[in-house]
Amino acid sequence: MTEQVSLFHLLDDSGERPERMNNPFCYTPHPLCKRAVTTLCHSPYFKQIEHEAAQGKMFGVLVAEDKLGRLGFIAAYSGQIDGRSDWPGFVPAVFDYLQPDGHFKQQEAVISSLNKKIETMETAPDYLFLLQERQRLQKENLQIIEAFKHKMEVAKRKREHVRQQSDANNEALIHESQFMKAELRRIKKRQAEQAALLEQQINDVTRAVTQLKKQRRQLSDELQHWLFCQFRMLNQKGERKDLTEIFADTVFKTPPAGAGECCEPKLLQYAFEHRLQPLNMAMFWYGISPKTEVRHHLHYYPACNGKCKPILSWMLGPEVCGNRLQKKTAEPVIRYEDDTLLVIEKPSGLLSVPGKGMEPSVESIMRHRCGEAEGPFMVHRLDQDTSGLMVITKTTAAYHHLQRQFAEHTIVKHYIARLAHPLTDKLRQQPHGIIRLPLWADPLDRPYQKVDFKKGKKAETTYRILNDNIVELTPHTGRTHQLRVHCAHQDGLGNPILGDTLYGDDTPAARLCLHASYLSFTHPATGLLMEFLSEADFSSL
């Protein structure tokens, strides 16, 4: 059996094949991909790594046709499993740098030896003694100086007392003052000489350590660059580019660590090298959910932007990996308007502010409506896929007034969300509460948000269960994707919003079921309380 046949797992040819390759960054898994995942998870080659995978791992499948027109799939996992990238049944790494006698491992050993040298020097007993001696000496010298200065102050008061008792200019008193000042200088000089000798001994070590660290950094940078050059990615036209070339025109300029090791590039590289015709791909999480990311067992997820988008755009072309297909979106509905502001209902799918493309947005539409007004000024925003109430000002003064209300948390917003799954017993027993999960935007995968208790910004949401899978959400902070993460994360509701393709799963839905249903604020001009309600219509989804 050839390598291609052993890794190309045949599928039953019943059912419709995909019309075109899907966008890995925005997709609903095709039934063939789901069938491939089921087949994979029950296969003997998956069973041999299942224990390690259960700790949490991203897998991917690519449904394809071989040269004979047969339907099948190939499978991959991100990174390594148990230190290996060559488990049977899965496509290999684009470049296997883990070979024991390979250049990477050899250079890694050199770098490791430098690490050991640095650690040995920095933890050597003689060096640690010098550091402790410096600290002890600094403290002791400070005490000596302070004690002598106190002695000088006492002597000075005595001399002043003697002078007050006699009008004579006592030479002995002058001599004593001069002597003590000179003695202070001599003490400081002796201390400086002693400290300099100790510092010289310390510097001899630190200079050597600094040189080793510089050498280590240089070798690491060279090895990283060499590694990126070995990842020569093949596209559907048969052309090749290494990672340094692919990322040269991106904002990152250089590839991030781990680039080329995700499921998607592995799958496509193998497919193009073995003349398989890609039809559809899907990535799923297997095992324990991590604490930082929204990842649930056997749920499907899009490819990451930072590591994968430049690579997959090269491999598949922008026509596949470009923005979502533009479709005609309904315009916002005006709920209230005066000379100062507007309150509108934004439909799902409409941007709040202009993006990179030519898609319409609430701001661009309102700009035409406002005519000669200063605005429109967008006081707050809703995600593109979120619908509901927004307030927009026509004047700068009104904008700043409402901004202060947001900062002072006097503006109230409620959202209605339909969750993807029935409530757990835990949520039924606790139908209301507050979620506190700080959020951090991964710079390599924007706009994806992670939960991070060290780097994350405070994010709080009050929830109230209305019925089996309808929940009212009240954000007390305004973080990107806050409500979506707080619903989907295992330490939040543990139940994604229906239609959330970024943090959710493959439960079918025509849109994201999140609607800004209530908005109240103080009118900047009249001082009156303004309240608006908007019904969330998820009944047809």
Coordinates of C-alpha atoms in Angstrom, one line a residue:
M1 CA 0.0 0.0 0.0
T2 CA 1.4 3.4 -1.0
E3 CA 1.8 6.3 1.4
Q4 CA -0.9 8.2 -0.5
V5 CA -3.5 5.4 -0.2
S6 CA -2.7 4.9 3.5
L7 CA -3.3 8.5 4.3
F8 CA -6.1 9.1 1.9
H9 CA -9.1 7.5 3.7
L10 CA -11.9 6.6 1.3
L11 CA -15.5 7.8 2.0
D12 CA -18.8 6.5 0.8
D13 CA -19.6 8.4 -2.4
S14 CA -23.3 8.9 -1.6
G15 CA -24.6 12.4 -1.2
E16 CA -23.8 15.7 -2.9
R17 CA -20.2 16.8 -3.2
P18 CA -19.3 20.5 -2.4
E19 CA -19.6 22.8 -5.4
R20 CA -16.5 24.7 -4.5
M21 CA -13.8 24.8 -1.8
N22 CA -15.0 26.6 1.3
N23 CA -13.4 29.6 3.0
P24 CA -11.5 28.1 6.1
F25 CA -12.1 31.4 8.0
C26 CA -15.8 31.5 7.6
Y27 CA -17.7 28.2 7.0
T28 CA -20.3 25.8 8.1
P29 CA -19.0 22.2 8.0
H30 CA -20.2 20.2 5.0
P31 CA -21.9 16.9 5.7
L32 CA -19.0 15.1 4.1
C33 CA -16.6 16.8 6.5
K34 CA -18.7 15.7 9.4
R35 CA -18.8 12.2 8.1
A36 CA -15.0 12.3 7.7
V37 CA -14.7 13.5 11.4
T38 CA -16.8 10.6 12.6
T39 CA -14.8 8.2 10.6
L40 CA -11.6 9.7 11.9
C41 CA -12.6 9.5 15.5
H42 CA -13.5 5.9 15.3
S43 CA -10.4 4.8 13.4
P44 CA -7.6 2.7 14.8
Y45 CA -5.0 5.4 14.0
F46 CA -7.0 7.9 16.1
K47 CA -7.3 5.5 19.0
Q48 CA -3.5 5.3 19.3
I49 CA -3.2 9.0 20.1
E50 CA -6.6 9.5 21.7
H51 CA -5.3 9.6 25.3
E52 CA -2.8 12.4 24.4
A53 CA -5.4 14.2 22.2
A54 CA -8.0 14.1 25.1
Q55 CA -5.8 16.7 26.9
G56 CA -7.0 19.1 24.2
K57 CA -6.0 19.3 20.5
M58 CA -7.1 20.9 17.3
F59 CA -7.6 18.5 14.4
G60 CA -8.6 19.0 10.8
V61 CA -10.0 17.0 7.9
L62 CA -9.8 17.8 4.2
V63 CA -12.3 16.1 1.9
A64 CA -10.8 15.6 -1.6
E65 CA -10.8 13.6 -4.8
D66 CA -7.8 11.6 -5.8
K67 CA -6.5 11.1 -9.4
L68 CA -8.9 8.3 -9.9
G69 CA -11.9 10.5 -9.0
R70 CA -12.4 8.6 -5.7
L71 CA -13.8 10.5 -2.7
G72 CA -11.9 10.5 0.5
F73 CA -10.3 12.6 3.2
I74 CA -7.0 13.3 4.8
A75 CA -6.5 14.3 8.5
A76 CA -4.0 16.4 10.4
Y77 CA -3.4 17.8 13.9
S78 CA -1.9 21.1 14.8
G79 CA 1.7 21.1 16.1
Q80 CA 2.9 17.8 17.6
I81 CA 1.3 15.1 19.7
D82 CA 3.6 13.6 22.3
G83 CA 6.6 15.3 20.6
R84 CA 5.8 13.7 17.2
S85 CA 4.5 15.1 13.9
D86 CA 4.5 11.7 12.1
W87 CA 1.8 9.6 13.7
P88 CA 0.4 7.0 11.3
G89 CA -2.8 7.9 9.6
F90 CA -2.2 11.6 9.7
V91 CA -0.5 13.7 7.0
P92 CA 3.1 14.7 8.0
A93 CA 4.4 18.1 8.9
V94 CA 5.2 20.4 6.0
F95 CA 8.7 20.2 7.3
D96 CA 9.7 17.8 10.0
Y97 CA 12.4 19.6 12.0
L98 CA 12.2 17.1 14.9
Q99 CA 14.5 14.5 13.3
P100 CA 17.2 13.7 15.9
D101 CA 20.2 14.1 13.5
G102 CA 18.7 17.1 11.6
H103 CA 20.1 20.7 11.5
F104 CA 17.3 22.0 13.8
K105 CA 18.0 19.5 16.6
Q106 CA 21.8 20.0 16.3
Q107 CA 21.5 23.8 16.5
E108 CA 18.9 23.4 19.2
A109 CA 21.4 21.4 21.2
V110 CA 24.0 24.1 20.8
I111 CA 21.5 26.7 22.1
S112 CA 20.6 24.4 24.9
S113 CA 24.2 24.1 25.9
L114 CA 24.4 27.9 26.0
N115 CA 21.4 28.0 28.2
K116 CA 23.1 25.5 30.6
K117 CA 26.3 27.6 30.6
I118 CA 24.3 30.8 31.3
E119 CA 22.3 29.0 34.1
T120 CA 25.5 27.6 35.6
M121 CA 27.2 30.9 35.7
E122 CA 24.2 32.8 37.0
T123 CA 23.6 30.2 39.8
A124 CA 27.3 29.5 40.7
P125 CA 27.9 29.7 44.5
D126 CA 30.8 32.2 44.1
Y127 CA 28.7 34.5 41.9
L128 CA 25.7 34.3 44.2
F129 CA 28.0 35.0 47.1
L130 CA 29.3 38.1 45.3
L131 CA 25.7 39.4 44.8
Q132 CA 24.9 38.8 48.4
E133 CA 28.1 40.4 49.5
R134 CA 27.3 43.5 47.4
Q135 CA 23.9 43.7 49.0
R136 CA 25.3 43.2 52.5
L137 CA 28.1 45.8 51.9
Q138 CA 25.7 48.4 50.5
K139 CA 23.5 48.0 53.6
E140 CA 26.5 48.1 56.0
N141 CA 28.1 51.1 54.3
L142 CA 24.9 53.0 54.5
Q143 CA 24.6 52.3 58.2
I144 CA 28.3 53.4 58.7
I145 CA 27.7 56.6 56.9
E146 CA 24.4 57.3 58.8
A147 CA 26.1 56.5 62.1
F148 CA 29.1 58.9 61.3
K149 CA 26.8 61.6 60.2
H150 CA 24.9 61.3 63.4
K151 CA 28.2 61.5 65.3
M152 CA 29.1 64.7 63.3
E153 CA 25.7 66.2 64.1
V154 CA 26.2 65.5 67.9
A155 CA 29.7 67.0 67.8
K156 CA 28.4 70.1 65.9
R157 CA 25.8 70.8 68.6
K158 CA 28.5 70.5 71.3
R159 CA 30.7 72.9 69.4
E160 CA 27.8 75.4 69.1
H161 CA 27.1 75.1 72.8
V162 CA 30.8 75.8 73.6
R163 CA 30.9 78.8 71.3
Q164 CA 27.8 80.2 73.0
Q165 CA 29.6 80.0 76.3
S166 CA 32.7 81.8 75.0
D167 CA 33.3 84.6 72.5
A168 CA 36.7 83.2 71.7
N169 CA 37.2 81.5 68.3
N170 CA 38.5 78.2 69.5
E171 CA 41.0 76.7 67.0
A172 CA 40.4 73.2 68.4
L173 CA 36.7 73.4 67.5
I174 CA 37.5 74.4 63.9
H175 CA 40.0 71.6 63.6
E176 CA 37.5 69.1 65.0
S177 CA 34.9 70.1 62.4
Q178 CA 37.5 70.0 59.5
F179 CA 38.8 66.6 60.7
M180 CA 35.3 65.0 60.8
K181 CA 34.4 66.3 57.4
A182 CA 37.6 64.9 56.0
E183 CA 37.1 61.6 57.8
L184 CA 33.6 61.3 56.2
R185 CA 35.2 61.8 52.8
R186 CA 37.9 59.1 53.6
I187 CA 35.1 56.7 54.8
K188 CA 33.2 57.2 51.5
K189 CA 36.4 56.8 49.5
R190 CA 37.3 53.5 51.3
Q191 CA 33.7 52.3 50.7
A192 CA 33.9 53.2 47.0
E193 CA 37.2 51.4 46.5
Q194 CA 35.8 48.3 48.3
A195 CA 32.6 48.4 46.3
A196 CA 34.5 48.9 43.0
L197 CA 36.6 45.8 43.6
L198 CA 33.5 43.8 44.3
E199 CA 31.7 45.3 41.3
Q200 CA 34.6 44.4 39.1
Q201 CA 34.3 40.7 40.1
I202 CA 30.6 40.8 39.5
N203 CA 31.0 42.5 36.1
D204 CA 33.5 39.9 35.0
V205 CA 30.7 37.3 35.3
T206 CA 27.9 39.5 33.9
R207 CA 29.9 40.5 30.9
A208 CA 30.5 36.8 30.1
V209 CA 26.8 36.0 30.6
T210 CA 25.8 39.0 28.4
Q211 CA 28.1 37.7 25.7
L212 CA 26.6 34.2 25.9
K213 CA 23.1 35.6 25.8
K214 CA 23.9 37.7 22.7
Q215 CA 25.3 34.6 21.1
R216 CA 22.2 32.6 22.0
R217 CA 19.9 35.3 20.6
Q218 CA 21.9 35.4 17.4
L219 CA 21.8 31.6 17.0
S220 CA 18.1 31.5 17.9
D221 CA 17.2 34.2 15.3
E222 CA 19.3 32.4 12.6
L223 CA 17.7 29.1 13.4
Q224 CA 14.2 30.5 13.3
H225 CA 14.9 32.2 10.0
W226 CA 16.4 28.9 8.6
L227 CA 13.3 27.0 9.8
F228 CA 10.9 29.4 8.2
C229 CA 12.8 29.1 4.9
Q230 CA 12.3 25.3 5.0
F231 CA 8.5 25.7 5.1
R232 CA 8.1 26.0 1.3
M233 CA 4.4 26.2 0.9
L234 CA 2.9 24.8 -2.4
N235 CA -0.2 26.5 -3.9
Q236 CA -2.9 25.2 -6.2
K237 CA -1.0 26.4 -9.2
G238 CA 2.1 24.4 -8.3
E239 CA 4.1 27.5 -7.2
R240 CA 6.2 27.6 -4.0
K241 CA 7.0 30.3 -1.5
D242 CA 8.7 29.9 1.9
L243 CA 7.2 31.5 5.0
T244 CA 9.6 34.4 5.0
E245 CA 8.4 35.4 1.5
I246 CA 4.7 34.9 2.3
F247 CA 4.8 37.0 5.4
A248 CA 7.1 39.7 4.0
D249 CA 4.1 41.8 2.7
T250 CA 2.0 41.4 5.9
V251 CA 1.9 43.7 8.9
F252 CA 4.0 41.1 10.8
K253 CA 6.8 41.2 8.2
T254 CA 8.2 38.0 9.8
P255 CA 6.3 34.8 10.4
P256 CA 5.0 34.2 14.0
A257 CA 6.3 31.2 15.9
G258 CA 4.4 28.0 14.9
A259 CA 3.5 29.3 11.5
G260 CA 2.9 26.5 9.0
E261 CA 2.3 23.9 11.8
C262 CA -1.5 24.3 12.0
C263 CA -3.9 21.7 10.5
E264 CA -4.9 23.7 7.4
P265 CA -1.5 24.2 5.8
K266 CA -0.5 20.6 6.5
L267 CA -3.6 19.3 4.8
L268 CA -3.3 21.5 1.7
Q269 CA 0.4 20.9 1.3
Y270 CA -0.2 17.2 1.3
A271 CA -3.1 17.5 -1.1
F272 CA -1.2 19.6 -3.6
E273 CA 1.9 17.4 -3.4
H274 CA -0.1 14.2 -4.0
R275 CA -2.5 15.7 -6.7
L276 CA -5.6 15.5 -4.6
Q277 CA -8.4 18.0 -5.5
P278 CA -9.5 19.8 -2.3
L279 CA -13.3 20.0 -1.9
N280 CA -14.0 21.0 1.6
M281 CA -12.2 21.3 5.0
A282 CA -13.2 21.6 8.6
M283 CA -11.3 22.0 11.9
F284 CA -12.5 20.7 15.2
W285 CA -11.4 20.6 18.9
Y286 CA -10.9 17.3 20.7
G287 CA -10.6 16.9 24.4
I288 CA -10.5 19.1 27.4
S289 CA -11.4 22.8 27.0
P290 CA -8.5 25.2 27.6
K291 CA -8.9 27.9 30.2
T292 CA -8.0 30.8 27.8
E293 CA -9.8 30.0 24.6
V294 CA -13.4 29.1 23.7
R295 CA -12.8 25.5 22.6
H296 CA -15.3 22.7 23.2
H297 CA -15.0 19.0 22.5
L298 CA -16.0 18.1 18.9
H299 CA -17.0 21.7 18.0
Y300 CA -15.8 23.2 14.7
Y301 CA -13.7 26.4 14.5
P302 CA -12.4 28.7 11.8
A303 CA -8.7 29.0 10.9
C304 CA -6.7 31.6 12.9
N305 CA -5.9 34.9 11.2
G306 CA -2.4 35.6 12.3
K307 CA -0.6 32.4 11.5
C308 CA -2.9 30.9 8.8
K309 CA -4.5 33.7 6.8
P310 CA -1.3 34.8 4.9
I311 CA -0.4 31.1 4.3
L312 CA -3.8 29.9 3.2
S313 CA -4.4 33.0 1.0
W314 CA -1.2 32.0 -0.8
M315 CA -2.1 28.3 -1.0
L316 CA -5.8 28.7 -2.0
G317 CA -5.9 32.2 -3.4
P318 CA -7.8 35.3 -2.3
E319 CA -11.0 34.2 -4.2
V320 CA -11.3 31.4 -1.5
C321 CA -9.8 33.1 1.5
G322 CA -11.1 36.6 1.0
N323 CA -13.9 38.3 2.9
R324 CA -17.3 36.7 3.3
L325 CA -19.4 37.0 0.2
Q326 CA -21.1 40.3 0.2
K327 CA -24.8 40.1 0.2
K328 CA -27.4 42.8 0.2
T329 CA -28.2 43.9 3.8
A330 CA -31.3 45.7 5.0
E331 CA -30.8 49.3 5.9
P332 CA -31.2 50.6 9.5
V333 CA -34.6 51.5 10.8
I334 CA -35.0 55.0 12.4
R335 CA -36.7 54.7 15.8
Y336 CA -36.2 58.3 16.9
E337 CA -34.7 61.5 15.4
D338 CA -34.3 65.1 16.4
D339 CA -31.7 67.9 15.7
T340 CA -29.3 66.3 18.3
L341 CA -29.4 62.6 17.7
L342 CA -30.9 59.5 16.2
V343 CA -31.8 56.1 17.6
I344 CA -31.8 53.3 15.0
E345 CA -32.3 49.6 14.7
K346 CA -29.3 48.0 13.0
P347 CA -30.0 44.8 11.0
S348 CA -27.7 41.8 11.4
G349 CA -24.9 41.8 8.7
L350 CA -24.5 45.6 8.5
L351 CA -21.3 47.1 9.7
S352 CA -21.4 49.9 12.4
V353 CA -18.5 51.8 10.9
P354 CA -16.7 51.4 7.5
G355 CA -14.4 48.5 7.1
K356 CA -11.6 47.8 4.7
G357 CA -13.8 47.1 1.8
M358 CA -16.7 48.9 0.1
E359 CA -19.5 47.4 2.3
P360 CA -22.1 49.9 3.5
S361 CA -22.2 50.8 7.2
V362 CA -24.5 52.5 9.6
E363 CA -22.1 55.5 9.6
S364 CA -21.9 55.8 5.8
I365 CA -25.7 55.5 5.5
M366 CA -26.3 58.1 8.3
R367 CA -23.8 60.4 6.8
H368 CA -26.1 60.9 3.8
R369 CA -29.1 61.3 6.0
C370 CA -27.5 63.9 8.4
G371 CA -26.8 66.3 5.5
E372 CA -25.3 69.5 6.9
A373 CA -25.1 68.4 10.5
E374 CA -21.7 68.0 12.2
G375 CA -22.2 64.3 12.6
P376 CA -22.9 61.5 12.4
F377 CA -20.8 60.5 15.5
M378 CA -20.9 56.8 16.5
V379 CA -21.3 56.8 20.3
H380 CA -21.1 53.0 20.5
R381 CA -21.0 50.1 18.1
L382 CA -22.5 46.7 17.5
D383 CA -20.7 43.8 15.9
Q384 CA -21.6 43.3 12.2
D385 CA -23.6 40.2 13.0
T386 CA -25.4 41.7 16.0
S387 CA -28.7 43.5 15.5
G388 CA -30.6 46.1 17.6
L389 CA -30.6 49.6 19.0
M390 CA -27.9 52.2 18.5
V391 CA -27.7 55.9 19.4
I392 CA -25.9 58.2 17.0
T393 CA -25.3 62.0 17.5
K394 CA -25.5 64.8 15.1
T395 CA -23.4 67.2 17.1
T396 CA -20.0 67.1 18.8
A397 CA -21.4 68.4 22.1
A398 CA -24.0 65.6 22.2
Y399 CA -21.4 63.0 21.4
H400 CA -19.2 64.1 24.3
H401 CA -22.2 64.2 26.6
L402 CA -23.2 60.6 25.8
Q403 CA -19.5 59.5 26.0
R404 CA -19.5 60.7 29.6
Q405 CA -22.7 58.8 30.3
F406 CA -21.0 55.6 28.9
A407 CA -17.9 56.3 31.0
E408 CA -20.0 56.8 34.1
H409 CA -22.1 53.7 33.4
T410 CA -25.4 55.6 33.4
I411 CA -26.4 54.3 29.9
V412 CA -28.2 51.0 30.2
K413 CA -28.2 48.3 27.5
H414 CA -29.8 44.9 27.5
Y415 CA -29.3 42.3 24.9
I416 CA -31.4 39.2 24.1
A417 CA -29.5 36.1 22.9
R418 CA -30.7 32.7 21.8
L419 CA -28.3 30.0 22.9
A420 CA -27.3 27.1 20.7
H421 CA -28.2 24.4 23.1
P422 CA -30.7 23.7 25.9
L423 CA -29.7 24.9 29.3
T424 CA -27.6 22.7 31.6
D425 CA -28.9 21.7 35.0
K426 CA -26.4 24.1 36.6
L427 CA -27.8 27.1 34.8
R428 CA -31.4 26.0 35.5
Q429 CA -30.5 26.1 39.2
Q430 CA -28.8 29.4 38.9
P431 CA -30.9 31.4 36.4
H432 CA -29.3 34.7 37.0
G433 CA -25.8 35.9 37.9
I434 CA -22.7 37.8 36.8
I435 CA -19.9 36.6 34.6
R436 CA -16.4 38.0 35.2
L437 CA -13.9 36.9 32.6
P438 CA -11.2 39.4 31.6
L439 CA -10.6 39.5 27.8
W440 CA -7.4 39.9 25.8
A441 CA -7.2 40.3 22.0
D442 CA -4.6 37.9 20.6
P443 CA -2.6 40.1 18.3
L444 CA -2.0 37.1 16.0
D445 CA -5.6 36.3 15.6
R446 CA -7.7 39.5 15.7
P447 CA -10.6 40.0 16.4
Y448 CA -10.6 36.7 18.4
Q449 CA -10.7 37.3 22.1
K450 CA -9.1 35.1 24.8
V451 CA -9.8 34.9 28.5
D452 CA -6.6 36.0 30.3
F453 CA -6.5 36.9 34.0
K454 CA -3.1 38.4 33.7
K455 CA -3.2 40.5 30.5
G456 CA -6.9 40.7 30.0
K457 CA -9.1 43.8 30.5
K458 CA -11.9 43.7 33.0
A459 CA -15.2 42.4 31.4
E460 CA -18.4 41.9 33.3
T461 CA -21.8 40.7 32.1
T462 CA -25.0 40.1 34.1
Y463 CA -27.2 37.3 32.7
R464 CA -30.8 36.4 33.3
I465 CA -32.4 33.2 31.8
L466 CA -35.8 34.1 30.3
N467 CA -36.7 30.6 29.1
D468 CA -35.0 27.4 28.0
N469 CA -32.5 28.9 25.6
I470 CA -33.2 32.6 25.6
V471 CA -31.1 34.8 27.9
E472 CA -31.0 38.5 28.7
L473 CA -27.5 39.9 28.8
T474 CA -26.4 43.2 30.4
P475 CA -22.8 44.2 29.7
H476 CA -21.2 46.4 32.4
T477 CA -18.1 46.9 30.3
G478 CA -17.8 47.3 26.5
R479 CA -15.1 44.8 25.4
T480 CA -15.0 43.4 21.8
H481 CA -17.1 40.2 21.6
Q482 CA -17.7 40.3 25.3
L483 CA -21.2 38.8 25.2
R484 CA -20.2 36.1 22.7
V485 CA -17.2 34.9 24.8
H486 CA -19.0 35.1 28.1
C487 CA -21.8 32.9 26.7
A488 CA -19.5 30.4 25.0
H489 CA -16.7 30.0 27.5
Q490 CA -16.8 27.0 29.8
D491 CA -16.4 29.4 32.8
G492 CA -19.3 31.6 31.5
L493 CA -22.6 30.1 30.4
G494 CA -20.7 27.3 28.6
N495 CA -23.3 27.6 25.8
P496 CA -22.5 29.7 22.6
I497 CA -24.9 32.0 21.0
L498 CA -26.7 30.4 18.1
G499 CA -25.1 31.3 14.8
D500 CA -21.8 32.3 16.3
T501 CA -19.3 30.9 13.8
L502 CA -16.2 32.2 15.7
Y503 CA -16.9 31.0 19.3
G504 CA -19.8 28.6 18.6
D505 CA -20.3 25.3 16.8
D506 CA -22.0 24.0 13.7
T507 CA -25.6 24.3 14.9
P508 CA -27.3 25.7 11.8
A509 CA -28.6 29.3 11.9
A510 CA -29.1 32.0 9.4
R511 CA -27.5 34.7 11.6
L512 CA -26.0 35.4 15.0
C513 CA -28.9 35.4 17.4
L514 CA -27.8 38.4 19.4
H515 CA -30.0 41.5 19.6
A516 CA -29.6 44.8 21.4
S517 CA -33.2 45.0 22.8
Y518 CA -33.2 47.8 25.3
L519 CA -31.4 51.2 25.4
S520 CA -31.8 54.1 27.9
F521 CA -29.9 57.3 28.3
T522 CA -30.3 61.0 29.3
H523 CA -31.0 63.2 26.3
P524 CA -27.9 65.6 26.0
A525 CA -30.1 68.6 25.1
T526 CA -33.3 68.2 27.1
G527 CA -32.1 66.2 30.1
L528 CA -35.0 63.8 29.7
L529 CA -34.7 60.0 30.2
M530 CA -35.0 58.3 26.8
E531 CA -36.0 54.6 26.7
F532 CA -36.3 52.3 23.7
L533 CA -37.4 48.7 23.3
S534 CA -36.8 46.5 20.3
E535 CA -38.2 42.9 20.1
A536 CA -35.7 40.2 19.1
D537 CA -37.2 38.1 16.4
F538 CA -35.4 34.7 16.4
S539 CA -38.6 32.7 15.9
S540 CA -37.8 31.9 12.2
L541 CA -34.2 30.7 13.0

